[in-house]
PDB file of C-alpha atoms in Angstrom:
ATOM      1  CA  UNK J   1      52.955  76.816 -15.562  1.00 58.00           C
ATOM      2  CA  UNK J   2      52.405  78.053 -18.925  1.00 84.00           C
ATOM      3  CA  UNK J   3      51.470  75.965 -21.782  1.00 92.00           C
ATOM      4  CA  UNK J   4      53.305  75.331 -24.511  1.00 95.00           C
ATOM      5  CA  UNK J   5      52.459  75.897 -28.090  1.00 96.00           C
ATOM      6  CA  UNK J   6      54.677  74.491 -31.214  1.00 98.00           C
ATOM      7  CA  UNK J   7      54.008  76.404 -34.667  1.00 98.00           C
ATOM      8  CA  UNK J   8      55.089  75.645 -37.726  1.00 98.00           C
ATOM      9  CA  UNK J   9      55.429  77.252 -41.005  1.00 97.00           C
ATOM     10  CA  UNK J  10      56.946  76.541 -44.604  1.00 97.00           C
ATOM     11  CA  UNK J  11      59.621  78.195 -46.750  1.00 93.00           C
ATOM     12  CA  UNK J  12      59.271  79.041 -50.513  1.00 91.00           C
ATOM     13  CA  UNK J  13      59.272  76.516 -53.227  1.00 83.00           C
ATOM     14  CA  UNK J  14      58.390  77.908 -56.370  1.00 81.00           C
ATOM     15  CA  UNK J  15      60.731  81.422 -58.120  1.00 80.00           C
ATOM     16  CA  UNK J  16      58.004  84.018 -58.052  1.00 84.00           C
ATOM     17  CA  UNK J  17      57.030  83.536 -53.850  1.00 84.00           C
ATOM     18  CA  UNK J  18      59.142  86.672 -52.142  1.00 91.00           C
ATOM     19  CA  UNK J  19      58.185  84.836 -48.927  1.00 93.00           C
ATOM     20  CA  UNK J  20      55.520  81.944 -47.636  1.00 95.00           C
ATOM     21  CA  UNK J  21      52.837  83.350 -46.265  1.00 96.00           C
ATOM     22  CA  UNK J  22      52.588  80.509 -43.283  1.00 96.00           C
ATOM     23  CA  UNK J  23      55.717  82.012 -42.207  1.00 97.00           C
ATOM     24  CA  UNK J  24      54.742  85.603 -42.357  1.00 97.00           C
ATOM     25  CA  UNK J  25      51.954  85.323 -40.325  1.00 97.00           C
ATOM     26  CA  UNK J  26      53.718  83.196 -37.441  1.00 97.00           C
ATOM     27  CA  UNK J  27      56.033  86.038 -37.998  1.00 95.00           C
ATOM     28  CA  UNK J  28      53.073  88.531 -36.904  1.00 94.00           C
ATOM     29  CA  UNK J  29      51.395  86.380 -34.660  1.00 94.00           C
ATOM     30  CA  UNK J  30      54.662  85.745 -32.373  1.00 91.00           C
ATOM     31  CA  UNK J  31      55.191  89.414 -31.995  1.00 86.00           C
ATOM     32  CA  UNK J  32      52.385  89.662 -29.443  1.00 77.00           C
ATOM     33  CA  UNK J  33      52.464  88.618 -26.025  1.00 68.00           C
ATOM     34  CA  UNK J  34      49.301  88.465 -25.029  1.00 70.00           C
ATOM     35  CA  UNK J  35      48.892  84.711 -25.231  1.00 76.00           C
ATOM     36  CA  UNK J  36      48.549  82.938 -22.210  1.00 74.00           C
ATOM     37  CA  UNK J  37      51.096  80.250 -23.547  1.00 87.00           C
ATOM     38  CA  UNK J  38      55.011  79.937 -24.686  1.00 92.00           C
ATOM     39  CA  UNK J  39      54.908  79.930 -28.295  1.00 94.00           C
ATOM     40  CA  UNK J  40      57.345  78.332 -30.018  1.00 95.00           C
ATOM     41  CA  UNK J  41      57.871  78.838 -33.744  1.00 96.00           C
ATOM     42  CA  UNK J  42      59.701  76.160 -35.960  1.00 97.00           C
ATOM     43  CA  UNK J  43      60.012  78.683 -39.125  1.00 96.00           C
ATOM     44  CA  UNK J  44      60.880  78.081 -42.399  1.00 96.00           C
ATOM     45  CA  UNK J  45      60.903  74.127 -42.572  1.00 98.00           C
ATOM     46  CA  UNK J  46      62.237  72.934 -46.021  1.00 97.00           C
ATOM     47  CA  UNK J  47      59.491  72.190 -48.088  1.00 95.00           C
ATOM     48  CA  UNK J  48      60.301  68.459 -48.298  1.00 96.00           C
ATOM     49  CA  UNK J  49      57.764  65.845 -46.518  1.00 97.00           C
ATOM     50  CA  UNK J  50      60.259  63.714 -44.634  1.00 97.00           C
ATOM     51  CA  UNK J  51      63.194  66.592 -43.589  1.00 98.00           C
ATOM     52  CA  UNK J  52      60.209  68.584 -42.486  1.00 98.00           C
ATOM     53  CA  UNK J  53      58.461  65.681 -40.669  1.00 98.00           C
ATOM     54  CA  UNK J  54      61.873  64.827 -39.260  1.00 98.00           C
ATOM     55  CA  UNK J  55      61.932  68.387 -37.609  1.00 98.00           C
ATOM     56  CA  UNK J  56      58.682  69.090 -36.520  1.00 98.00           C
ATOM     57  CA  UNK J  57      58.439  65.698 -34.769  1.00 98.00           C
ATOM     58  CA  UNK J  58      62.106  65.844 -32.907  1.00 98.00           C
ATOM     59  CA  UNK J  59      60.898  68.680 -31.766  1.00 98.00           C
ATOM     60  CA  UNK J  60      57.730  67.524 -30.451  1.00 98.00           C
ATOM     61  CA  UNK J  61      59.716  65.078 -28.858  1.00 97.00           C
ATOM     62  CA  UNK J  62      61.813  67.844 -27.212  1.00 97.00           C
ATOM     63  CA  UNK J  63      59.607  70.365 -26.161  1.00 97.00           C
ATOM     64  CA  UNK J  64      56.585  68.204 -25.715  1.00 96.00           C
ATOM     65  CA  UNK J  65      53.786  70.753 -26.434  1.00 97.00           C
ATOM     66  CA  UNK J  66      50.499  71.087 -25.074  1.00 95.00           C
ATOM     67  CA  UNK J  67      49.089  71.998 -28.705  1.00 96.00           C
ATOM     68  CA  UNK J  68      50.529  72.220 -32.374  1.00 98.00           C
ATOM     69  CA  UNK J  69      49.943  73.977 -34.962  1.00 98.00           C
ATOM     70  CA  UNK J  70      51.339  73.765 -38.341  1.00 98.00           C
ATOM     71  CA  UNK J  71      50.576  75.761 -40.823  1.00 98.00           C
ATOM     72  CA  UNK J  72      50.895  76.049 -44.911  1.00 97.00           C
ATOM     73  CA  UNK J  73      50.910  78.562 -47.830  1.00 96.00           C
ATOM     74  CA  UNK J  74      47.485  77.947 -50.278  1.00 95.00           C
ATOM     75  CA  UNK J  75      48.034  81.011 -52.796  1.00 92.00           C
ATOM     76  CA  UNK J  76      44.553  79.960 -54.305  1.00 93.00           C
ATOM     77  CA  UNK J  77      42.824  80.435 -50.918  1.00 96.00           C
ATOM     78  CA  UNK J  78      41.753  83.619 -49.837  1.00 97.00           C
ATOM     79  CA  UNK J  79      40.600  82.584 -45.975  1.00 98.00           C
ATOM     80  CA  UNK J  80      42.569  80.766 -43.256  1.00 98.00           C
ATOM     81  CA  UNK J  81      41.253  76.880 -43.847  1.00 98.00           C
ATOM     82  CA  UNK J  82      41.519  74.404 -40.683  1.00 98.00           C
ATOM     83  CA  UNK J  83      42.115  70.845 -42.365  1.00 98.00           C
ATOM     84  CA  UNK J  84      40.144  68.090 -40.684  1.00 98.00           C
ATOM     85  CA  UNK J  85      42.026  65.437 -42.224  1.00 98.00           C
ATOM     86  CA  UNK J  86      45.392  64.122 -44.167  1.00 98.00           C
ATOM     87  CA  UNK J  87      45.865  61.033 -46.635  1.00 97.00           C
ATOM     88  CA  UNK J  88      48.678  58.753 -47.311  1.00 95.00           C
ATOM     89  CA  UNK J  89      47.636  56.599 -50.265  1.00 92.00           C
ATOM     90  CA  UNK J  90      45.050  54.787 -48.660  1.00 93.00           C
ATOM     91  CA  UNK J  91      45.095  55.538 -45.326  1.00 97.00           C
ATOM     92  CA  UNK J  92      43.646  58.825 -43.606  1.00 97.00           C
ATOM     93  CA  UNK J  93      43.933  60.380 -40.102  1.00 98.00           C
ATOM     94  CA  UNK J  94      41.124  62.785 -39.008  1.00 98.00           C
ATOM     95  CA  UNK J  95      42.472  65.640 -36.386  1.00 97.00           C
ATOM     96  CA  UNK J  96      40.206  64.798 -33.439  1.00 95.00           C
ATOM     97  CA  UNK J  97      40.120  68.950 -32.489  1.00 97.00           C
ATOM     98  CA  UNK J  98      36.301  69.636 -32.495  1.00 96.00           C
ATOM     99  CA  UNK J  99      36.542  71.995 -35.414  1.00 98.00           C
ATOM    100  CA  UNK J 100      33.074  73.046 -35.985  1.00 97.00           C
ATOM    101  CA  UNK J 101      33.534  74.258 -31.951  1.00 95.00           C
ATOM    102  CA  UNK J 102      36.878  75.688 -32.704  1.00 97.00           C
ATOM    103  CA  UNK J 103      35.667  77.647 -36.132  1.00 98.00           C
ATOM    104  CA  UNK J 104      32.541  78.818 -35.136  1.00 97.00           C
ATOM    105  CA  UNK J 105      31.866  82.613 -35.715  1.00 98.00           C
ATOM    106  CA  UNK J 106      35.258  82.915 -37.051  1.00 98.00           C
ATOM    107  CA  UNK J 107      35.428  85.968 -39.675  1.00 98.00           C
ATOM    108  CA  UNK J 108      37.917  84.662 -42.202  1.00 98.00           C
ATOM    109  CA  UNK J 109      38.223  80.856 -41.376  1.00 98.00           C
ATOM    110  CA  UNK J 110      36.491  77.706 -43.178  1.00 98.00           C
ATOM    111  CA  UNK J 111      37.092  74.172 -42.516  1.00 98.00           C
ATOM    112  CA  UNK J 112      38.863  71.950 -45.478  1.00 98.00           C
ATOM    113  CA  UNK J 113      38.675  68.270 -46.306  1.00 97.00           C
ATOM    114  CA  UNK J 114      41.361  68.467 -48.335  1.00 95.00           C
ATOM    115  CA  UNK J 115      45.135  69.338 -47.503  1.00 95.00           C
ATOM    116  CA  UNK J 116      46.616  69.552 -50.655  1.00 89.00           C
ATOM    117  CA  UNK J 117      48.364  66.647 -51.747  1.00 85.00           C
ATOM    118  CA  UNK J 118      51.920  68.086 -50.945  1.00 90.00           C
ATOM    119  CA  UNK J 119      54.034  68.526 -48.624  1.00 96.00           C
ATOM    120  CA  UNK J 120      51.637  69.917 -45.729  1.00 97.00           C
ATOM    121  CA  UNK J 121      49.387  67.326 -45.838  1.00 97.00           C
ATOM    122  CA  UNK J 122      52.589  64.917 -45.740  1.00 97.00           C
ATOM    123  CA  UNK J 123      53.777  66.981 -43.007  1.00 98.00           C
ATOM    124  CA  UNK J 124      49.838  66.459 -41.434  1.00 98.00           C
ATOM    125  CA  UNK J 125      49.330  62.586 -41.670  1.00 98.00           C
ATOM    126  CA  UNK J 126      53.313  62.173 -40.170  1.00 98.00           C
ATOM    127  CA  UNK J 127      51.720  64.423 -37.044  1.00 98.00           C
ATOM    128  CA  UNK J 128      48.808  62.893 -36.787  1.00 98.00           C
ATOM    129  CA  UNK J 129      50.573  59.480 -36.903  1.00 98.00           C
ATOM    130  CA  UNK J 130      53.123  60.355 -34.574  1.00 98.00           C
ATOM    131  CA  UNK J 131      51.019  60.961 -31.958  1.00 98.00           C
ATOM    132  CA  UNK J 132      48.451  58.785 -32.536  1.00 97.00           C
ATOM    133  CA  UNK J 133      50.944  55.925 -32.715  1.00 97.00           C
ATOM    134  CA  UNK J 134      51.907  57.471 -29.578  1.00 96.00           C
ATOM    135  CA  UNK J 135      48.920  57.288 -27.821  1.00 96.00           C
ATOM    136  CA  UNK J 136      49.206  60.929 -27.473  1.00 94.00           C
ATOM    137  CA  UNK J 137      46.599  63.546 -27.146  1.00 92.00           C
ATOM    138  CA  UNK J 138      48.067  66.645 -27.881  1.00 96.00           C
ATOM    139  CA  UNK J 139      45.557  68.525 -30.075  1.00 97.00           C
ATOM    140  CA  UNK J 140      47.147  68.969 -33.346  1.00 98.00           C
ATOM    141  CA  UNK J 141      45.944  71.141 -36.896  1.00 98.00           C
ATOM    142  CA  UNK J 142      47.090  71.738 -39.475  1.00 98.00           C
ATOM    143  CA  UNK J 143      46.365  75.779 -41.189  1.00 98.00           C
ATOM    144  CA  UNK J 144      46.639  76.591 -44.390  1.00 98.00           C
ATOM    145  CA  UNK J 145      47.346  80.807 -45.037  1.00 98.00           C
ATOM    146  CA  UNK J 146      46.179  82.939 -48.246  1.00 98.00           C
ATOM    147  CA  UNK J 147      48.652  85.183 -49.609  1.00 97.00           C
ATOM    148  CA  UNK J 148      48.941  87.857 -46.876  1.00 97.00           C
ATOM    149  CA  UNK J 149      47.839  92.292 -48.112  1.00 96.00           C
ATOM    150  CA  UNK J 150      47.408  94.927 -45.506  1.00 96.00           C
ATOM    151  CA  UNK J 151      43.616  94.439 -46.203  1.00 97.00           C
ATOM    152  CA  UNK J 152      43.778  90.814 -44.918  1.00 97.00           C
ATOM    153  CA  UNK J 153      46.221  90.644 -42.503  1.00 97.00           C
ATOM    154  CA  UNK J 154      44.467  92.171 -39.554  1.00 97.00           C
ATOM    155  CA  UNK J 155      41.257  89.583 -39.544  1.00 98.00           C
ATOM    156  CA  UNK J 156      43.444  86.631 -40.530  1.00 98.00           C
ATOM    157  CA  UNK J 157      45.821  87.423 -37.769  1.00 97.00           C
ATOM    158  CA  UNK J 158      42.612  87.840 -35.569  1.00 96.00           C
ATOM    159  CA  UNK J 159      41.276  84.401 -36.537  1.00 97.00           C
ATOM    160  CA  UNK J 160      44.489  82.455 -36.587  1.00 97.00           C
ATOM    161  CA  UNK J 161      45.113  84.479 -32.934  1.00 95.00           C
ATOM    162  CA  UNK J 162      41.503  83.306 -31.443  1.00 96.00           C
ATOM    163  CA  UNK J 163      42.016  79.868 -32.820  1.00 97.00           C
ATOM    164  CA  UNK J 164      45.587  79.532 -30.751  1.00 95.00           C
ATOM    165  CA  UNK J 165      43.303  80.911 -27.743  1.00 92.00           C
ATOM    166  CA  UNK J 166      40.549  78.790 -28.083  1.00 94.00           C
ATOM    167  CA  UNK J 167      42.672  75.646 -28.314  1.00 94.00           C
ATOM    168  CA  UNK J 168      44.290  76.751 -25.573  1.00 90.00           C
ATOM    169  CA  UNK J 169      40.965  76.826 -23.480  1.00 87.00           C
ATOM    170  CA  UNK J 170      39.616  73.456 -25.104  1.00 76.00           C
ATOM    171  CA  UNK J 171      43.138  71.781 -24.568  1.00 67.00           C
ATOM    172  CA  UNK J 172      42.520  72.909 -20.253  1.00 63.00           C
ATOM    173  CA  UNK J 173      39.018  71.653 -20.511  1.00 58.00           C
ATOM    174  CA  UNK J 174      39.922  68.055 -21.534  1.00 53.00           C
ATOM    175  CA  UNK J 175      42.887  68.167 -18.868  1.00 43.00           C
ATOM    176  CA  UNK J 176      41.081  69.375 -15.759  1.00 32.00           C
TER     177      UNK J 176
END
């Protein structure tokens, strides 16, 4: 049986943004089909913490995936960033997805401490919380996407590719 992947991307908030870059590059990445998993994309959420939350976790609770993925626009970034954590006033959740593992050798990819203070790292603690509160352990991350030019497309969409396939290998290592 194939596993099952849930992405997630973000629609525009702000006049100048044509398009979100999260969503362009799920866009890319669920043309291919050489994955060795369903992907499923949840596109365009509304960029509103508890309407997206709301989504993103009823759908968890339909599809039940064997890995999530969410991802986020940062037009200040210029690499693919893996977030380790997200905050709620005083409270934080830590993804417990070996990054350092997952990263390593990546071209384009960094890990980041900090999520932003929006609406994806709302949209992170609510997913971490969910399934921690769950006692669920579905690996879960949270991706945040530079603006996307033909001369950074093709290694980003490498990285963010090899990070779907790598989770994919961790997440049947901790099941076997």
């Amino acid at each position: 049986m194939s596993k099952k992947v849930l992405l997630t991307s973000f629609s525009t908030w702000l006049p100048h943004q044509k398009s979100n870059s999260s969503d362009d590059l799920l866009h890319e990445v669920t043309k291919d089909d050489y994955f060795l998993a369903s992907l499923t994309a949840l596109r365009q959420l509304p960029v509103d913490i508890h309407q997206a939350s709301n989504l993103v976790i009823e759908r968890i609770n339909q599809l039940n995936p064997d890995l999530i993925i969410s991802c986020g626009m940062a037009e200040r970034r210029t690499i693919l960033t893996v977030e380790s954590q997200a905050r709620r006033e005083n409270h934080l959740i830590k993804t417990w997805v070996k990054l350092d593992q997952l990263t390593a050798g990546l071209k384009v990819t960094n890990i980041s401490h900090d999520a932003g203070k929006f609406v994806c790292e709302g949209l992170y603690y609510a997913l971490l919380k969910h399934l921690r509160d769950r006692n669920l352990q579905t690996p879960c991350i949270f991706v945040h996407v530079p603006l996307l030019y033909s001369h950074n497309l093709p290694d980003i969409k490498a990285d963010f590719s090899e990070i779907i396939n790598r989770l994919l290998i961790l997440e049947s290592k901790t099941t076997v």
